[in-house]
Amino acid sequence: MTSMQPCLSRAEADLLAAAFLDDPQAITAWQRWSAGVDWNGYLDHTSFALLPRAYRNLRRLGVEDPIFPRCNGIMRQAWLANQHLIKGFGPALDTLGQAGVVPMLLPPTWVLSRDRSAVLDRGHPIRWAIAPAQAELAIRALLALGWGIERVRLPRWSMAGYIAGTHELVLQPPHGPRWLFTWRLDLWLDEQAARAAAEPCDFGGRKVLALAPHDALGFVLCHPRWTGAFGLAAVLLTIASVGVVRDWPEVTSASAGVLPPDWNICMDQLEHLFIQWGAPTGFGRLTTNLPAVLPAPRRNPLHRLVSDWLRYRAALGERSLMAESLRQLPGYLMGRWCLRHPRQLPRRALQWLLPARKG
C-alpha cells in the first residue's frame, strides 16, 4: 500500500513558513526554499506574492539576505501599483455612491483593506459584493459610465432576469482592471451577519466596506475555485496574519467537492502556522459528516415546467405582470444556464426539455 502524498510540496510549505512562521525555524525554511530557486527564471504568482511577506518576517527575525533588496523593491512596486489602482476606482465608486451603493470587498482583493503593499494577481478581477436589491442599479450605473459586460452578450432589457437567475457578473471599464460583482453572498455566508460585521475602508476618500476577517476566511474556504491548494493556503494565511480573527469559521457543506484534493492533509501541514493567531485545532478541515449533494430526481417535463416557472416568478420578486415576466425570462435563463449569448437559448432549452438518458 502506497503512502498518501501531501498536497503541498516541501518547497511550498517552506515558503509559507518563511513568510508566516513567528519562529527561528522560518529562517531554516527560507534557506531551504531559496537554495532551490532560479532567481533568473520563472516564479509562480503565489511564490512571487509571498516574497515581500517573507522579507518582512525574516527581517523581523534579524535575517539578512542578498535577495532582500529585490524583495523590498517588489513590495514598493506593489504599493505604487495599488495606489494607482485605488485612484482609478474613484469615478466608479463616486457613481455607485451617488446611486446609494456601497460595495464590499471580497477576497482576494480584500487584502487591500489591510495591506496596500500586497502583490495582487492582475489576471483576476477586483471582487466586490453588493446587496441583491442594488445589483441592477449598480450594474446599470456603471454601464452608463461606459463600462461593458465581459463575456456575456446580455440584452439590457432583460438584465433584471439575468440578475435573478445567477449571482455574479464581470464588468470591464474602458481602462483598468475588470470588476466582478457578486450579489448572492448568502450562497456562502450568512449575508445579513456578514454585512453587519463588515468594516469600513477608505479608498481615496471613498467609503467602501470589507468583510470582517472571519468572514473573509469563511468566504475563501467555501469559494476556492479561483486557486489551487498552495494559493488557497497563502490567501488564508495572509488574512489570518493581517486581520484579528475573533471567531474562526468552520468548513460548511458548501465547501464539499470544491476544496482541493487531500485538503485536510494540507491543513495538517500548516496547523502550526494558524495556531499562532489563535486558530482552534482542526481549523479549515473538511469533516466526514458533511451531507452529500445528491442529483436532482428526474421529473415529468410538465411538472418541471410548472415548478421552474414558479421558481422563476419567485426569483423575479415584485415583477408580477405576465408581460414583464416574459420580457425578463431570456435573461433569467441565460443566467441560470450560464449562457454567453441569447442564440444559445433554443438549444439549451431543448436539452432541458429532453434531458439525456442514462446509459
PDB file of N, CA and C in Angstrom, residues 275-312:
ATOM      1  N   ILE A 275      -2.234  28.281  14.298  1.00  0.00           N
ATOM      2  CA  ILE A 275      -2.338  28.318  15.761  1.00  0.00           C
ATOM      3  C   ILE A 275      -1.693  29.582  16.326  1.00  0.00           C
ATOM      4  N   GLN A 276      -0.708  30.138  15.617  1.00  0.00           N
ATOM      5  CA  GLN A 276      -0.059  31.373  16.078  1.00  0.00           C
ATOM      6  C   GLN A 276      -1.065  32.505  16.296  1.00  0.00           C
ATOM      7  N   TRP A 277      -2.140  32.510  15.496  1.00  0.00           N
ATOM      8  CA  TRP A 277      -3.135  33.587  15.581  1.00  0.00           C
ATOM      9  C   TRP A 277      -4.395  33.136  16.303  1.00  0.00           C
ATOM     10  N   GLY A 278      -4.297  32.015  17.013  1.00  0.00           N
ATOM     11  CA  GLY A 278      -5.411  31.579  17.849  1.00  0.00           C
ATOM     12  C   GLY A 278      -6.399  30.651  17.193  1.00  0.00           C
ATOM     13  N   ALA A 279      -6.056  30.090  16.031  1.00  0.00           N
ATOM     14  CA  ALA A 279      -6.978  29.167  15.371  1.00  0.00           C
ATOM     15  C   ALA A 279      -7.148  27.898  16.196  1.00  0.00           C
ATOM     16  N   PRO A 280      -8.347  27.362  16.276  1.00  0.00           N
ATOM     17  CA  PRO A 280      -8.558  26.116  17.009  1.00  0.00           C
ATOM     18  C   PRO A 280      -7.972  24.929  16.260  1.00  0.00           C
ATOM     19  N   THR A 281      -7.672  23.876  16.992  1.00  0.00           N
ATOM     20  CA  THR A 281      -7.216  22.644  16.364  1.00  0.00           C
ATOM     21  C   THR A 281      -8.284  22.136  15.399  1.00  0.00           C
ATOM     22  N   GLY A 282      -7.846  21.770  14.214  1.00  0.00           N
ATOM     23  CA  GLY A 282      -8.798  21.289  13.213  1.00  0.00           C
ATOM     24  C   GLY A 282      -9.363  22.373  12.333  1.00  0.00           C
ATOM     25  N   PHE A 283      -8.901  23.621  12.478  1.00  0.00           N
ATOM     26  CA  PHE A 283      -9.426  24.701  11.640  1.00  0.00           C
ATOM     27  C   PHE A 283      -9.233  24.368  10.155  1.00  0.00           C
ATOM     28  N   GLY A 284     -10.284  24.627   9.382  1.00  0.00           N
ATOM     29  CA  GLY A 284     -10.209  24.512   7.929  1.00  0.00           C
ATOM     30  C   GLY A 284     -10.364  23.121   7.376  1.00  0.00           C
ATOM     31  N   ARG A 285     -10.594  22.125   8.243  1.00  0.00           N
ATOM     32  CA  ARG A 285     -10.699  20.752   7.751  1.00  0.00           C
ATOM     33  C   ARG A 285     -12.121  20.428   7.316  1.00  0.00           C
ATOM     34  N   LEU A 286     -12.212  19.621   6.290  1.00  0.00           N
ATOM     35  CA  LEU A 286     -13.486  19.021   5.911  1.00  0.00           C
ATOM     36  C   LEU A 286     -13.774  17.870   6.855  1.00  0.00           C
ATOM     37  N   THR A 287     -14.997  17.768   7.329  1.00  0.00           N
ATOM     38  CA  THR A 287     -15.386  16.656   8.186  1.00  0.00           C
ATOM     39  C   THR A 287     -16.121  15.611   7.357  1.00  0.00           C
ATOM     40  N   THR A 288     -16.135  14.385   7.867  1.00  0.00           N
ATOM     41  CA  THR A 288     -16.734  13.288   7.108  1.00  0.00           C
ATOM     42  C   THR A 288     -18.254  13.291   7.167  1.00  0.00           C
ATOM     43  N   ASN A 289     -18.833  14.103   8.060  1.00  0.00           N
ATOM     44  CA  ASN A 289     -20.293  14.072   8.201  1.00  0.00           C
ATOM     45  C   ASN A 289     -20.999  15.176   7.424  1.00  0.00           C
ATOM     46  N   LEU A 290     -20.271  15.827   6.489  1.00  0.00           N
ATOM     47  CA  LEU A 290     -20.938  16.822   5.667  1.00  0.00           C
ATOM     48  C   LEU A 290     -21.926  16.123   4.734  1.00  0.00           C
ATOM     49  N   PRO A 291     -23.123  16.660   4.590  1.00  0.00           N
ATOM     50  CA  PRO A 291     -24.122  15.989   3.750  1.00  0.00           C
ATOM     51  C   PRO A 291     -23.697  15.937   2.291  1.00  0.00           C
ATOM     52  N   ALA A 292     -23.914  14.811   1.661  1.00  0.00           N
ATOM     53  CA  ALA A 292     -23.592  14.665   0.244  1.00  0.00           C
ATOM     54  C   ALA A 292     -24.637  15.391  -0.591  1.00  0.00           C
ATOM     55  N   VAL A 293     -24.183  15.940  -1.710  1.00  0.00           N
ATOM     56  CA  VAL A 293     -25.091  16.619  -2.633  1.00  0.00           C
ATOM     57  C   VAL A 293     -25.611  15.586  -3.614  1.00  0.00           C
ATOM     58  N   LEU A 294     -26.883  15.271  -3.531  1.00  0.00           N
ATOM     59  CA  LEU A 294     -27.483  14.251  -4.371  1.00  0.00           C
ATOM     60  C   LEU A 294     -28.023  14.856  -5.652  1.00  0.00           C
ATOM     61  N   PRO A 295     -27.959  14.118  -6.773  1.00  0.00           N
ATOM     62  CA  PRO A 295     -28.537  14.646  -8.025  1.00  0.00           C
ATOM     63  C   PRO A 295     -30.040  14.813  -7.904  1.00  0.00           C
ATOM     64  N   ALA A 296     -30.548  15.823  -8.586  1.00  0.00           N
ATOM     65  CA  ALA A 296     -31.997  16.070  -8.549  1.00  0.00           C
ATOM     66  C   ALA A 296     -32.738  14.912  -9.215  1.00  0.00           C
ATOM     67  N   PRO A 297     -33.853  14.474  -8.631  1.00  0.00           N
ATOM     68  CA  PRO A 297     -34.605  13.365  -9.238  1.00  0.00           C
ATOM     69  C   PRO A 297     -35.220  13.789 -10.571  1.00  0.00           C
ATOM     70  N   ARG A 298     -35.350  12.810 -11.472  1.00  0.00           N
ATOM     71  CA  ARG A 298     -35.981  13.086 -12.757  1.00  0.00           C
ATOM     72  C   ARG A 298     -37.491  13.284 -12.565  1.00  0.00           C
ATOM     73  N   ARG A 299     -38.035  14.266 -13.292  1.00  0.00           N
ATOM     74  CA  ARG A 299     -39.464  14.534 -13.164  1.00  0.00           C
ATOM     75  C   ARG A 299     -40.088  14.669 -14.538  1.00  0.00           C
ATOM     76  N   ASN A 300     -41.373  14.519 -14.576  1.00  0.00           N
ATOM     77  CA  ASN A 300     -42.123  14.736 -15.792  1.00  0.00           C
ATOM     78  C   ASN A 300     -41.859  16.155 -16.309  1.00  0.00           C
ATOM     79  N   PRO A 301     -41.603  16.338 -17.637  1.00  0.00           N
ATOM     80  CA  PRO A 301     -41.304  17.677 -18.156  1.00  0.00           C
ATOM     81  C   PRO A 301     -42.353  18.724 -17.800  1.00  0.00           C
ATOM     82  N   LEU A 302     -43.638  18.357 -17.787  1.00  0.00           N
ATOM     83  CA  LEU A 302     -44.680  19.311 -17.456  1.00  0.00           C
ATOM     84  C   LEU A 302     -44.573  19.747 -15.997  1.00  0.00           C
ATOM     85  N   HIS A 303     -44.301  18.774 -15.110  1.00  0.00           N
ATOM     86  CA  HIS A 303     -44.117  19.116 -13.698  1.00  0.00           C
ATOM     87  C   HIS A 303     -42.900  20.018 -13.516  1.00  0.00           C
ATOM     88  N   ARG A 304     -41.834  19.711 -14.242  1.00  0.00           N
ATOM     89  CA  ARG A 304     -40.623  20.547 -14.162  1.00  0.00           C
ATOM     90  C   ARG A 304     -40.909  21.953 -14.660  1.00  0.00           C
ATOM     91  N   LEU A 305     -41.689  22.058 -15.733  1.00  0.00           N
ATOM     92  CA  LEU A 305     -42.012  23.366 -16.281  1.00  0.00           C
ATOM     93  C   LEU A 305     -42.773  24.210 -15.269  1.00  0.00           C
ATOM     94  N   VAL A 306     -43.769  23.624 -14.627  1.00  0.00           N
ATOM     95  CA  VAL A 306     -44.559  24.355 -13.636  1.00  0.00           C
ATOM     96  C   VAL A 306     -43.693  24.747 -12.455  1.00  0.00           C
ATOM     97  N   SER A 307     -42.894  23.788 -11.983  1.00  0.00           N
ATOM     98  CA  SER A 307     -42.035  24.055 -10.822  1.00  0.00           C
ATOM     99  C   SER A 307     -41.021  25.147 -11.125  1.00  0.00           C
ATOM    100  N   ASP A 308     -40.381  25.061 -12.296  1.00  0.00           N
ATOM    101  CA  ASP A 308     -39.365  26.056 -12.648  1.00  0.00           C
ATOM    102  C   ASP A 308     -39.992  27.433 -12.913  1.00  0.00           C
ATOM    103  N   TRP A 309     -41.201  27.456 -13.456  1.00  0.00           N
ATOM    104  CA  TRP A 309     -41.875  28.747 -13.676  1.00  0.00           C
ATOM    105  C   TRP A 309     -42.184  29.421 -12.341  1.00  0.00           C
ATOM    106  N   LEU A 310     -42.671  28.655 -11.375  1.00  0.00           N
ATOM    107  CA  LEU A 310     -42.951  29.215 -10.058  1.00  0.00           C
ATOM    108  C   LEU A 310     -41.660  29.696  -9.387  1.00  0.00           C
ATOM    109  N   ARG A 311     -40.609  28.924  -9.574  1.00  0.00           N
ATOM    110  CA  ARG A 311     -39.312  29.331  -9.014  1.00  0.00           C
ATOM    111  C   ARG A 311     -38.839  30.627  -9.656  1.00  0.00           C
ATOM    112  N   TYR A 312     -39.027  30.735 -10.961  1.00  0.00           N
ATOM    113  CA  TYR A 312     -38.642  31.945 -11.669  1.00  0.00           C
ATOM    114  C   TYR A 312     -39.432  33.155 -11.196  1.00  0.00           C
TER     115      TYR A 312
END
